Amino acid sequence: MKYDFINDFLSQNSEQFVTAAKAIHGFAELSLKEYKSCDFYCELLSKLGFTVTKGVCGVETAFTATYGSGSPKIAFLAEYDALAGLSQVGGITVKQEAVPGGNGHGCGHNMLGMGAAAAAYATMHWLKETGKQGTVVLVGCPGEEGGAAKAFMAKQNFFCDFDAAVTWHPGDVNTISAGGCNACIQTQYKFYGIAAHAAGCPEMGRSALDAVEMMNVGVQFLREHMPQNARIHYAITNSGGVSPNVVQPYASVLYMVRSPLVKKAVELQKRVDDIADGAALMSGCKVEKCFIDGTSDTIHNEVLCDVAYDALLMADAPQYTKAELDFAKAISETYGGACDISEYLPVGKAREVYSANCKQDGAYKAVLDFTVPHGDADSFSPGSTDVGDVSYQTPTVQVYTACFPAGAPGHSWQNVSCADSSFGYKGMIYAAKAMAITAAKLYDEPDTLAKAKSEFAVRTEGGFVSPIPDGAKPVVPEMI
Ligand SMILES: [Zn+2]
């Protein structure tokens, strides 16, 4: 087959990326504090022959690793941040912390980053082998779980420089992500009042807690008069204390504003800001608005979805051992067993193929060892990702491969365990093969790339409104 070079190259060179992904799993660093992980990547990639730049776009733990010259210039996106409180020993089927109270790769970003690195390395060698012209760049994007570094990079137009971006995410099914998702803006509102004895001299007090409550009531009324598909969530992050006989001088509330269009999210955000100002005025408090992060909706690219889906079919799919299948099954039993996941797949062909293959001997398979066709531009996922901001600046596609058992809960100890298991790593190398073949097809077929770019131009005609306000800096989430 045409791209067997990539399949063979990655089969022969996968071990170093598995070892590296294990190291990142062990570091388990939180968003925007991925110092060891970033250093590890930079050292590895320069050893492999890439030109490495650390701290791109002013984000300390962001990097680029570049090989080749001229166009097409294709980016692979790497992520490597972990989640707090999810420390877990990898490759076992019981909950057991690796570091007491530590962090863990509950979203599998140790695999995500190294899968992308493996794809970039295979692409480098494919370019050398074929003598094709082009540039391949692994873009190290920190802070996906919090901080949204890609959105900050996009605010500086970083991704406009590429002809296409290819990425992936560990999942429970082999497919291509399609359609849109929600844009999301996070803002913390801090209200400052005046403390007073609540019975003795309440007239002296100005309650920050009142301000938070009035803001929340104001937003409840706003919900009646905003677009149907928008969402506003909040959490009271500081209620001012536990003493009702004190007029609370400080309180804070964290808001998330979501909409399927980033432009609309930015508009709605302004209305929420106005309500915060109103609540401060009514309560006699002061309000400080602290932007936390923002991500855009994703722009679908049908041409790239088709290329990546073909690539997924051309990539050598994992052959699992009995031990790996038993491991996935045992993991699935810890959350009630593998289940029907069809409602999370796009309506139509994807669900048909899934339904025809999802069972064995009458029971749902724990390992979805087949490939599901992608949805169309109307598919929608309600979550949010900073890959969206990339997709507004260059044609972008995301591969998914099965690294977790079917129906595994996201951000869970089960996923941390799978993220450092031979079952998970087989999914990672499968994704690397599919991504490298996707890129190779784009270097090989200028017409296909041109079509992807024309489609991108049409779908982004309305322009890009960054969800990041001018002058905002990435915020380390636990500093909120
Ligand atoms: Zn993730």
CSV table of C-alpha atoms and ligand atoms in Angstrom, one decimal:
chain,number,residue,atom,x,y,z
A,1,MET,CA,0.0,0.0,0.0
A,2,LYS,CA,1.1,3.5,-0.8
A,3,TYR,CA,1.8,4.6,2.8
A,4,ASP,CA,3.3,1.4,4.1
A,5,PHE,CA,6.5,3.3,4.7
A,6,ILE,CA,4.7,5.2,7.5
A,7,ASN,CA,3.1,2.1,9.0
A,8,ASP,CA,6.4,0.2,9.0
A,9,PHE,CA,8.4,3.1,10.2
A,10,LEU,CA,6.1,3.7,13.2
A,11,SER,CA,5.9,-0.1,14.0
A,12,GLN,CA,9.7,-0.2,14.1
A,13,ASN,CA,10.1,3.1,16.0
A,14,SER,CA,7.2,3.1,18.4
A,15,GLU,CA,9.1,2.0,21.5
A,16,GLN,CA,10.8,5.3,22.2
A,17,PHE,CA,7.5,7.2,22.0
A,18,VAL,CA,5.9,4.7,24.4
A,19,THR,CA,8.8,5.1,26.8
A,20,ALA,CA,8.5,8.9,26.5
A,21,ALA,CA,4.7,8.8,27.0
A,22,LYS,CA,5.3,6.8,30.2
A,23,ALA,CA,7.7,9.5,31.4
A,24,ILE,CA,5.1,12.2,30.8
A,25,HIS,CA,2.5,10.1,32.6
A,26,GLY,CA,4.8,10.0,35.6
A,27,PHE,CA,5.4,13.8,35.5
A,28,ALA,CA,1.6,14.5,35.5
A,29,GLU,CA,2.0,18.2,35.6
A,30,LEU,CA,-0.9,20.6,35.7
A,31,SER,CA,-1.9,23.1,33.0
A,32,LEU,CA,0.7,25.8,32.2
A,33,LYS,CA,3.1,24.3,34.8
A,34,GLU,CA,4.3,21.5,32.4
A,35,TYR,CA,8.0,22.5,32.9
A,36,LYS,CA,9.5,19.0,33.1
A,37,SER,CA,7.3,17.7,30.3
A,38,CYS,CA,8.1,20.6,28.0
A,39,ASP,CA,11.9,20.2,28.7
A,40,PHE,CA,11.6,16.4,28.0
A,41,TYR,CA,9.8,17.0,24.7
A,42,CYS,CA,12.4,19.7,23.6
A,43,GLU,CA,15.3,17.4,24.4
A,44,LEU,CA,13.8,14.4,22.7
A,45,LEU,CA,12.8,16.3,19.6
A,46,SER,CA,16.1,18.0,19.1
A,47,LYS,CA,17.8,14.7,19.5
A,48,LEU,CA,15.5,13.4,16.7
A,49,GLY,CA,16.6,16.1,14.4
A,50,PHE,CA,14.0,18.8,14.8
A,51,THR,CA,14.8,22.5,15.3
A,52,VAL,CA,13.2,23.4,18.7
A,53,THR,CA,12.0,26.7,20.0
A,54,LYS,CA,10.7,26.9,23.6
A,55,GLY,CA,8.3,29.5,25.0
A,56,VAL,CA,6.5,30.4,21.8
A,57,CYS,CA,3.9,33.2,21.8
A,58,GLY,CA,5.2,34.1,25.3
A,59,VAL,CA,3.8,30.9,26.8
A,60,GLU,CA,6.6,29.4,28.9
A,61,THR,CA,5.7,25.7,28.3
A,62,ALA,CA,4.7,26.0,24.7
A,63,PHE,CA,7.2,25.0,22.0
A,64,THR,CA,7.7,24.2,18.3
A,65,ALA,CA,9.8,21.5,16.8
A,66,THR,CA,10.3,22.0,13.1
A,67,TYR,CA,11.7,20.0,10.2
A,68,GLY,CA,11.9,20.8,6.5
A,69,SER,CA,11.3,24.0,4.5
A,70,GLY,CA,8.8,25.7,2.4
A,71,SER,CA,5.2,24.7,1.9
A,72,PRO,CA,3.0,22.9,2.5
A,73,LYS,CA,3.6,23.6,6.2
A,74,ILE,CA,1.6,21.2,8.3
A,75,ALA,CA,1.3,21.3,12.1
A,76,PHE,CA,0.7,18.4,14.5
A,77,LEU,CA,-0.7,19.6,17.8
A,78,ALA,CA,0.6,18.1,21.1
A,79,GLU,CA,-0.9,18.5,24.6
A,80,TYR,CA,0.7,17.3,27.8
A,81,ASP,CA,-1.1,18.6,30.9
A,82,ALA,CA,-2.7,16.4,33.6
A,83,LEU,CA,-5.6,16.8,36.0
A,84,ALA,CA,-5.5,17.5,39.8
A,85,GLY,CA,-6.3,14.7,42.3
A,86,LEU,CA,-6.2,11.9,39.7
A,87,SER,CA,-3.0,10.2,40.6
A,88,GLN,CA,-3.2,6.5,39.6
A,89,VAL,CA,-0.8,3.6,38.9
A,90,GLY,CA,-1.0,2.8,35.2
A,91,GLY,CA,-2.0,-0.5,33.7
A,92,ILE,CA,-3.9,-1.9,36.7
A,93,THR,CA,-7.6,-2.5,37.2
A,94,VAL,CA,-8.1,-1.2,40.7
A,95,LYS,CA,-8.0,2.4,42.0
A,96,GLN,CA,-4.6,3.0,43.5
A,97,GLU,CA,-2.8,6.3,43.8
A,98,ALA,CA,0.8,6.5,42.5
A,99,VAL,CA,1.5,9.7,44.5
A,100,PRO,CA,-0.8,10.5,47.5
A,101,GLY,CA,-3.0,13.5,46.5
A,102,GLY,CA,-1.1,13.8,43.2
A,103,ASN,CA,-2.2,14.5,39.7
A,104,GLY,CA,-3.0,12.2,36.8
A,105,HIS,CA,-3.4,12.0,33.1
A,106,GLY,CA,-7.2,11.4,33.2
A,107,CYS,CA,-7.6,12.8,29.7
A,108,GLY,CA,-4.7,10.8,28.3
A,109,HIS,CA,-2.7,13.9,27.2
A,110,ASN,CA,0.6,12.0,27.8
A,111,MET,CA,-0.5,9.8,24.9
A,112,LEU,CA,-1.9,12.8,23.0
A,113,GLY,CA,1.4,14.6,22.9
A,114,MET,CA,3.6,11.6,22.2
A,115,GLY,CA,1.2,10.3,19.5
A,116,ALA,CA,1.5,13.7,17.8
A,117,ALA,CA,5.3,13.6,18.3
A,118,ALA,CA,5.5,10.2,16.7
A,119,ALA,CA,3.4,11.4,13.8
A,120,ALA,CA,5.8,14.3,13.3
A,121,TYR,CA,8.8,12.1,13.4
A,122,ALA,CA,7.3,9.6,10.9
A,123,THR,CA,6.4,12.5,8.6
A,124,MET,CA,10.0,13.9,8.8
A,125,HIS,CA,11.3,10.5,7.6
A,126,TRP,CA,8.6,10.2,5.0
A,127,LEU,CA,9.7,13.6,3.6
A,128,LYS,CA,13.3,12.5,3.6
A,129,GLU,CA,12.4,9.1,2.0
A,130,THR,CA,10.3,10.6,-0.8
A,131,GLY,CA,12.2,13.9,-1.3
A,132,LYS,CA,8.9,15.8,-1.1
A,133,GLN,CA,9.1,19.5,-0.2
A,134,GLY,CA,7.4,20.8,2.9
A,135,THR,CA,7.7,21.7,6.5
A,136,VAL,CA,6.4,19.7,9.5
A,137,VAL,CA,6.0,21.3,12.8
A,138,LEU,CA,5.1,19.7,16.1
A,139,VAL,CA,3.4,22.5,18.1
A,140,GLY,CA,3.6,21.9,21.9
A,141,CYS,CA,0.3,23.4,23.3
A,142,PRO,CA,0.2,23.5,27.1
A,143,GLY,CA,-2.8,24.1,29.3
A,144,GLU,CA,-5.6,22.4,27.5
A,145,GLU,CA,-7.4,21.5,30.7
A,146,GLY,CA,-7.2,25.0,31.9
A,147,GLY,CA,-5.5,28.1,30.5
A,148,ALA,CA,-6.3,27.4,26.8
A,149,ALA,CA,-2.9,28.2,25.5
A,150,LYS,CA,-3.9,27.5,21.9
A,151,ALA,CA,-6.5,30.3,22.1
A,152,PHE,CA,-3.8,32.7,23.4
A,153,MET,CA,-1.5,31.6,20.6
A,154,ALA,CA,-4.4,32.1,18.1
A,155,LYS,CA,-4.9,35.6,19.5
A,156,GLN,CA,-1.4,36.3,18.2
A,157,ASN,CA,-2.4,34.7,14.8
A,158,PHE,CA,0.1,31.9,15.4
A,159,PHE,CA,-1.8,29.2,13.4
A,160,CYS,CA,-2.4,31.4,10.3
A,161,ASP,CA,1.0,30.5,9.2
A,162,PHE,CA,0.1,26.8,8.5
A,163,ASP,CA,-1.5,25.1,5.5
A,164,ALA,CA,-3.3,22.6,7.8
A,165,ALA,CA,-3.3,21.3,11.4
A,166,VAL,CA,-3.7,17.7,12.3
A,167,THR,CA,-4.3,16.5,15.8
A,168,TRP,CA,-6.0,13.7,17.8
A,169,HIS,CA,-7.5,12.8,21.1
A,170,PRO,CA,-7.6,9.5,22.9
A,171,GLY,CA,-11.1,8.2,23.1
A,172,ASP,CA,-13.1,4.9,23.1
A,173,VAL,CA,-13.8,4.7,19.4
A,174,ASN,CA,-11.7,5.0,16.2
A,175,THR,CA,-13.2,7.8,14.2
A,176,ILE,CA,-12.7,11.4,13.0
A,177,SER,CA,-14.1,14.4,14.9
A,178,ALA,CA,-16.6,16.3,12.8
A,179,GLY,CA,-18.9,19.3,13.1
A,180,GLY,CA,-18.9,22.0,15.7
A,181,CYS,CA,-18.6,22.4,19.5
A,182,ASN,CA,-19.4,25.1,22.0
A,183,ALA,CA,-17.2,28.2,22.4
A,184,CYS,CA,-16.6,28.8,26.1
A,185,ILE,CA,-15.5,31.9,28.1
A,186,GLN,CA,-14.6,31.7,31.8
A,187,THR,CA,-14.6,34.8,33.9
A,188,GLN,CA,-14.2,35.2,37.7
A,189,TYR,CA,-16.2,38.0,39.3
A,190,LYS,CA,-14.7,39.2,42.6
A,191,PHE,CA,-17.0,41.4,44.7
A,192,TYR,CA,-15.6,43.7,47.4
A,193,GLY,CA,-17.9,45.0,50.1
A,194,ILE,CA,-17.5,46.3,53.7
A,195,ALA,CA,-17.6,44.0,56.8
A,196,ALA,CA,-19.9,44.9,59.6
A,197,HIS,CA,-21.7,43.3,62.6
A,198,ALA,CA,-24.9,42.0,60.9
A,199,ALA,CA,-27.1,42.8,63.9
A,200,GLY,CA,-25.2,45.7,65.6
A,201,CYS,CA,-24.6,48.0,62.6
A,202,PRO,CA,-25.8,46.5,59.4
A,203,GLU,CA,-26.2,49.9,57.8
A,204,MET,CA,-22.4,50.2,57.9
A,205,GLY,CA,-21.9,46.9,55.9
A,206,ARG,CA,-22.0,46.3,52.1
A,207,SER,CA,-22.5,42.6,51.4
A,208,ALA,CA,-20.3,41.0,48.7
A,209,LEU,CA,-22.5,37.9,49.1
A,210,ASP,CA,-25.6,40.0,48.2
A,211,ALA,CA,-23.8,41.1,45.1
A,212,VAL,CA,-23.0,37.5,44.0
A,213,GLU,CA,-26.6,36.5,44.7
A,214,MET,CA,-28.1,39.5,42.8
A,215,MET,CA,-25.7,38.8,39.9
A,216,ASN,CA,-26.9,35.2,39.8
A,217,VAL,CA,-30.6,36.3,39.8
A,218,GLY,CA,-29.9,38.8,37.1
A,219,VAL,CA,-28.3,36.1,34.9
A,220,GLN,CA,-31.4,33.8,35.6
A,221,PHE,CA,-33.5,36.5,34.0
A,222,LEU,CA,-31.0,36.8,31.1
A,223,ARG,CA,-31.5,33.2,30.3
A,224,GLU,CA,-35.0,34.0,29.0
A,225,HIS,CA,-33.6,36.4,26.5
A,226,MET,CA,-30.5,34.8,25.0
A,227,PRO,CA,-30.1,32.4,22.1
A,228,GLN,CA,-31.6,29.0,22.7
A,229,ASN,CA,-28.4,27.1,22.2
A,230,ALA,CA,-26.3,29.2,24.5
A,231,ARG,CA,-25.4,28.0,28.0
A,232,ILE,CA,-24.4,29.9,31.2
A,233,HIS,CA,-23.0,28.0,34.2
A,234,TYR,CA,-21.7,29.3,37.5
A,235,ALA,CA,-20.0,28.2,40.7
A,236,ILE,CA,-19.8,30.3,43.9
A,237,THR,CA,-16.1,30.1,44.5
A,238,ASN,CA,-16.2,32.1,47.7
A,239,SER,CA,-19.4,32.8,49.6
A,240,GLY,CA,-17.6,35.1,52.1
A,241,GLY,CA,-17.4,32.9,55.1
A,242,VAL,CA,-19.6,30.7,57.4
A,243,SER,CA,-20.7,33.4,59.9
A,244,PRO,CA,-24.2,34.7,59.1
A,245,ASN,CA,-23.7,37.4,61.7
A,246,VAL,CA,-21.0,39.0,59.6
A,247,VAL,CA,-21.8,41.2,56.5
A,248,GLN,CA,-19.5,39.4,54.1
A,249,PRO,CA,-16.9,41.8,52.7
A,250,TYR,CA,-15.6,39.5,49.9
A,251,ALA,CA,-17.3,36.9,47.7
A,252,SER,CA,-16.6,35.6,44.2
A,253,VAL,CA,-18.4,33.6,41.5
A,254,LEU,CA,-16.9,31.9,38.5
A,255,TYR,CA,-19.0,32.0,35.3
A,256,MET,CA,-18.8,30.0,32.0
A,257,VAL,CA,-20.6,31.3,29.0
A,258,ARG,CA,-21.0,28.9,26.1
A,259,SER,CA,-22.4,29.3,22.6
A,260,PRO,CA,-22.0,27.3,19.3
A,261,LEU,CA,-20.5,30.5,17.8
A,262,VAL,CA,-17.6,32.3,19.4
A,263,LYS,CA,-18.9,35.6,18.2
A,264,LYS,CA,-22.2,35.1,20.0
A,265,ALA,CA,-20.3,33.9,23.1
A,266,VAL,CA,-18.4,37.2,23.2
A,267,GLU,CA,-21.6,39.2,22.8
A,268,LEU,CA,-23.3,37.2,25.6
A,269,GLN,CA,-20.3,37.6,27.8
A,270,LYS,CA,-20.7,41.4,27.6
A,271,ARG,CA,-24.2,41.1,28.9
A,272,VAL,CA,-23.1,39.0,31.8
A,273,ASP,CA,-20.4,41.7,32.5
A,274,ASP,CA,-23.2,44.3,32.6
A,275,ILE,CA,-25.2,42.3,35.1
A,276,ALA,CA,-22.1,42.0,37.3
A,277,ASP,CA,-21.7,45.8,37.2
A,278,GLY,CA,-25.4,46.2,38.0
A,279,ALA,CA,-25.1,43.8,41.0
A,280,ALA,CA,-22.2,45.8,42.3
A,281,LEU,CA,-24.1,49.1,42.0
A,282,MET,CA,-27.2,47.7,43.7
A,283,SER,CA,-25.2,46.3,46.7
A,284,GLY,CA,-22.8,49.2,47.0
A,285,CYS,CA,-19.8,46.9,46.3
A,286,LYS,CA,-17.0,47.0,43.8
A,287,VAL,CA,-16.5,44.3,41.2
A,288,GLU,CA,-13.3,43.1,39.6
A,289,LYS,CA,-13.6,41.0,36.5
A,290,CYS,CA,-10.8,38.4,36.0
A,291,PHE,CA,-10.8,36.8,32.6
A,292,ILE,CA,-9.7,33.1,33.0
A,293,ASP,CA,-9.8,31.6,29.6
A,294,GLY,CA,-11.8,31.3,26.4
A,295,THR,CA,-12.0,28.9,23.5
A,296,SER,CA,-13.8,29.1,20.1
A,297,ASP,CA,-16.2,26.7,18.5
A,298,THR,CA,-14.6,24.3,15.9
A,299,ILE,CA,-14.8,24.8,12.2
A,300,HIS,CA,-15.6,21.6,10.3
A,301,ASN,CA,-13.5,20.7,7.3
A,302,GLU,CA,-15.2,17.9,5.2
A,303,VAL,CA,-12.2,17.5,2.9
A,304,LEU,CA,-9.8,16.9,5.8
A,305,CYS,CA,-12.3,14.7,7.6
A,306,ASP,CA,-12.4,12.5,4.4
A,307,VAL,CA,-8.6,12.5,4.1
A,308,ALA,CA,-8.1,11.6,7.8
A,309,TYR,CA,-10.8,8.9,7.6
A,310,ASP,CA,-9.1,7.3,4.6
A,311,ALA,CA,-5.8,7.5,6.6
A,312,LEU,CA,-7.4,5.8,9.6
A,313,LEU,CA,-8.4,3.0,7.2
A,314,MET,CA,-4.9,2.8,5.7
A,315,ALA,CA,-3.1,2.8,9.1
A,316,ASP,CA,-2.4,-0.6,10.6
A,317,ALA,CA,-5.0,-1.1,13.2
A,318,PRO,CA,-3.9,-2.5,16.6
A,319,GLN,CA,-3.8,-6.3,17.1
A,320,TYR,CA,-4.7,-6.8,20.7
A,321,THR,CA,-3.4,-9.6,22.9
A,322,LYS,CA,-5.8,-11.5,25.2
A,323,ALA,CA,-4.2,-9.8,28.2
A,324,GLU,CA,-5.0,-6.4,26.7
A,325,LEU,CA,-8.6,-7.3,25.9
A,326,ASP,CA,-9.0,-8.8,29.4
A,327,PHE,CA,-7.5,-5.6,30.9
A,328,ALA,CA,-9.9,-3.3,29.1
A,329,LYS,CA,-12.9,-5.6,30.1
A,330,ALA,CA,-11.8,-5.5,33.7
A,331,ILE,CA,-11.5,-1.7,33.6
A,332,SER,CA,-15.0,-1.5,32.1
A,333,GLU,CA,-16.4,-3.6,34.9
A,334,THR,CA,-15.3,-1.0,37.4
A,335,TYR,CA,-17.9,1.4,35.9
A,336,GLY,CA,-20.7,-1.0,35.3
A,337,GLY,CA,-19.4,-2.7,32.1
A,338,ALA,CA,-19.1,-1.7,28.5
A,339,CYS,CA,-22.3,0.0,27.3
A,340,ASP,CA,-24.1,1.4,24.3
A,341,ILE,CA,-22.3,4.6,23.3
A,342,SER,CA,-24.4,5.2,20.1
A,343,GLU,CA,-26.0,8.4,21.5
A,344,TYR,CA,-22.5,10.0,21.5
A,345,LEU,CA,-22.0,9.3,17.8
A,346,PRO,CA,-23.3,11.3,14.9
A,347,VAL,CA,-26.7,10.2,13.5
A,348,GLY,CA,-26.6,8.2,10.3
A,349,LYS,CA,-23.7,6.1,9.0
A,350,ALA,CA,-21.6,6.3,12.1
A,351,ARG,CA,-24.3,4.8,14.3
A,352,GLU,CA,-25.1,2.2,11.7
A,353,VAL,CA,-21.5,1.0,11.5
A,354,TYR,CA,-21.3,1.1,15.3
A,355,SER,CA,-24.5,-0.9,15.8
A,356,ALA,CA,-23.4,-3.6,13.4
A,357,ASN,CA,-20.0,-4.1,15.2
A,358,CYS,CA,-20.4,-3.1,18.9
A,359,LYS,CA,-21.4,-6.5,20.3
A,360,GLN,CA,-19.7,-9.9,20.6
A,361,ASP,CA,-21.7,-12.9,21.8
A,362,GLY,CA,-24.6,-10.6,22.6
A,363,ALA,CA,-22.6,-8.4,25.0
A,364,TYR,CA,-21.2,-4.9,24.3
A,365,LYS,CA,-17.5,-5.0,23.4
A,366,ALA,CA,-15.1,-3.3,25.9
A,367,VAL,CA,-12.7,-2.6,23.0
A,368,LEU,CA,-14.2,-1.0,19.9
A,369,ASP,CA,-11.8,-2.6,17.5
A,370,PHE,CA,-13.4,-1.2,14.3
A,371,THR,CA,-13.5,2.2,12.6
A,372,VAL,CA,-16.6,4.4,12.6
A,373,PRO,CA,-17.3,6.9,9.7
A,374,HIS,CA,-17.2,10.6,10.6
A,375,GLY,CA,-20.3,12.8,10.9
A,376,ASP,CA,-21.0,15.9,8.8
A,377,ALA,CA,-20.8,19.6,9.4
A,378,ASP,CA,-24.0,19.6,11.4
A,379,SER,CA,-22.6,17.2,14.0
A,380,PHE,CA,-22.3,18.9,17.3
A,381,SER,CA,-20.5,18.2,20.6
A,382,PRO,CA,-21.6,20.3,23.6
A,383,GLY,CA,-18.1,20.4,25.2
A,384,SER,CA,-15.3,22.9,24.4
A,385,THR,CA,-11.7,22.7,23.2
A,386,ASP,CA,-9.0,25.2,22.3
A,387,VAL,CA,-8.5,23.2,19.1
A,388,GLY,CA,-11.4,25.4,18.0
A,389,ASP,CA,-9.2,28.5,17.9
A,390,VAL,CA,-6.7,26.7,15.7
A,391,SER,CA,-9.6,25.7,13.4
A,392,TYR,CA,-10.4,29.3,12.7
A,393,GLN,CA,-6.9,30.0,11.5
A,394,THR,CA,-6.0,26.9,9.4
A,395,PRO,CA,-7.9,23.9,8.1
A,396,THR,CA,-7.9,21.5,11.1
A,397,VAL,CA,-8.8,17.9,11.6
A,398,GLN,CA,-8.9,15.6,14.7
A,399,VAL,CA,-8.5,11.9,14.8
A,400,TYR,CA,-9.9,9.7,17.7
A,401,THR,CA,-8.6,6.3,18.5
A,402,ALA,CA,-9.7,3.8,21.1
A,403,CYS,CA,-7.4,4.1,24.1
A,404,PHE,CA,-10.1,3.6,26.7
A,405,PRO,CA,-12.8,0.9,27.0
A,406,ALA,CA,-16.2,1.8,25.5
A,407,GLY,CA,-18.1,4.2,27.7
A,408,ALA,CA,-15.2,4.9,30.1
A,409,PRO,CA,-15.9,8.0,32.1
A,410,GLY,CA,-13.8,11.0,31.1
A,411,HIS,CA,-11.2,12.4,33.6
A,412,SER,CA,-11.3,9.2,35.7
A,413,TRP,CA,-8.8,7.0,37.5
A,414,GLN,CA,-9.7,4.3,34.9
A,415,ASN,CA,-8.5,6.6,32.1
A,416,VAL,CA,-5.3,7.4,34.0
A,417,SER,CA,-4.6,3.7,34.2
A,418,CYS,CA,-5.4,3.1,30.5
A,419,ALA,CA,-3.1,6.0,29.6
A,420,ASP,CA,-0.2,4.0,30.8
A,421,SER,CA,-1.1,0.6,29.5
A,422,SER,CA,-0.1,-1.4,26.4
A,423,PHE,CA,-3.8,-1.3,25.4
A,424,GLY,CA,-3.7,2.6,25.5
A,425,TYR,CA,-0.3,2.8,23.8
A,426,LYS,CA,-1.5,0.7,20.9
A,427,GLY,CA,-4.2,3.3,20.3
A,428,MET,CA,-1.6,6.0,20.5
A,429,ILE,CA,0.6,4.5,17.8
A,430,TYR,CA,-2.5,3.8,15.6
A,431,ALA,CA,-3.4,7.5,15.9
A,432,ALA,CA,0.2,8.5,15.0
A,433,LYS,CA,0.1,6.4,11.9
A,434,ALA,CA,-3.3,7.8,10.8
A,435,MET,CA,-2.1,11.4,11.4
A,436,ALA,CA,1.2,10.9,9.6
A,437,ILE,CA,-0.6,9.4,6.6
A,438,THR,CA,-3.1,12.3,6.7
A,439,ALA,CA,-0.2,14.7,6.4
A,440,ALA,CA,1.6,12.6,3.7
A,441,LYS,CA,-1.6,12.7,1.6
A,442,LEU,CA,-1.7,16.5,1.9
A,443,TYR,CA,2.0,16.9,0.8
A,444,ASP,CA,1.3,14.4,-2.0
A,445,GLU,CA,-2.0,15.9,-3.3
A,446,PRO,CA,-1.8,19.7,-3.8
A,447,ASP,CA,-5.4,19.6,-5.2
A,448,THR,CA,-6.8,18.1,-2.0
A,449,LEU,CA,-5.0,20.6,0.1
A,450,ALA,CA,-6.3,23.4,-2.1
A,451,LYS,CA,-9.8,22.1,-1.7
A,452,ALA,CA,-9.5,21.9,2.0
A,453,LYS,CA,-8.3,25.5,2.0
A,454,SER,CA,-11.2,26.8,-0.2
A,455,GLU,CA,-13.6,25.0,2.1
A,456,PHE,CA,-11.9,26.7,5.1
A,457,ALA,CA,-12.2,30.1,3.4
A,458,VAL,CA,-15.9,29.7,2.9
A,459,ARG,CA,-16.6,28.4,6.5
A,460,THR,CA,-14.6,31.2,8.1
A,461,GLU,CA,-16.0,34.0,5.9
A,462,GLY,CA,-17.6,35.7,9.0
A,463,GLY,CA,-14.1,36.2,10.4
A,464,PHE,CA,-12.5,35.2,13.7
A,465,VAL,CA,-13.5,37.0,16.9
A,466,SER,CA,-11.0,35.8,19.6
A,467,PRO,CA,-12.6,35.0,22.9
A,468,ILE,CA,-9.5,36.4,24.6
A,469,PRO,CA,-9.7,40.1,25.6
A,470,ASP,CA,-6.9,42.4,24.5
A,471,GLY,CA,-4.0,42.2,26.9
A,472,ALA,CA,-5.1,39.1,28.8
A,473,LYS,CA,-2.5,36.7,29.9
A,474,PRO,CA,-2.8,32.9,30.4
A,475,VAL,CA,-3.8,32.2,34.0
A,476,VAL,CA,-2.6,29.2,36.0
A,477,PRO,CA,-6.0,27.6,37.0
A,478,GLU,CA,-5.2,27.0,40.7
A,479,MET,CA,-4.3,30.7,41.1
A,480,ILE,CA,-8.0,31.7,40.4
B,1,ZN,ZN,-8.3,16.1,26.7
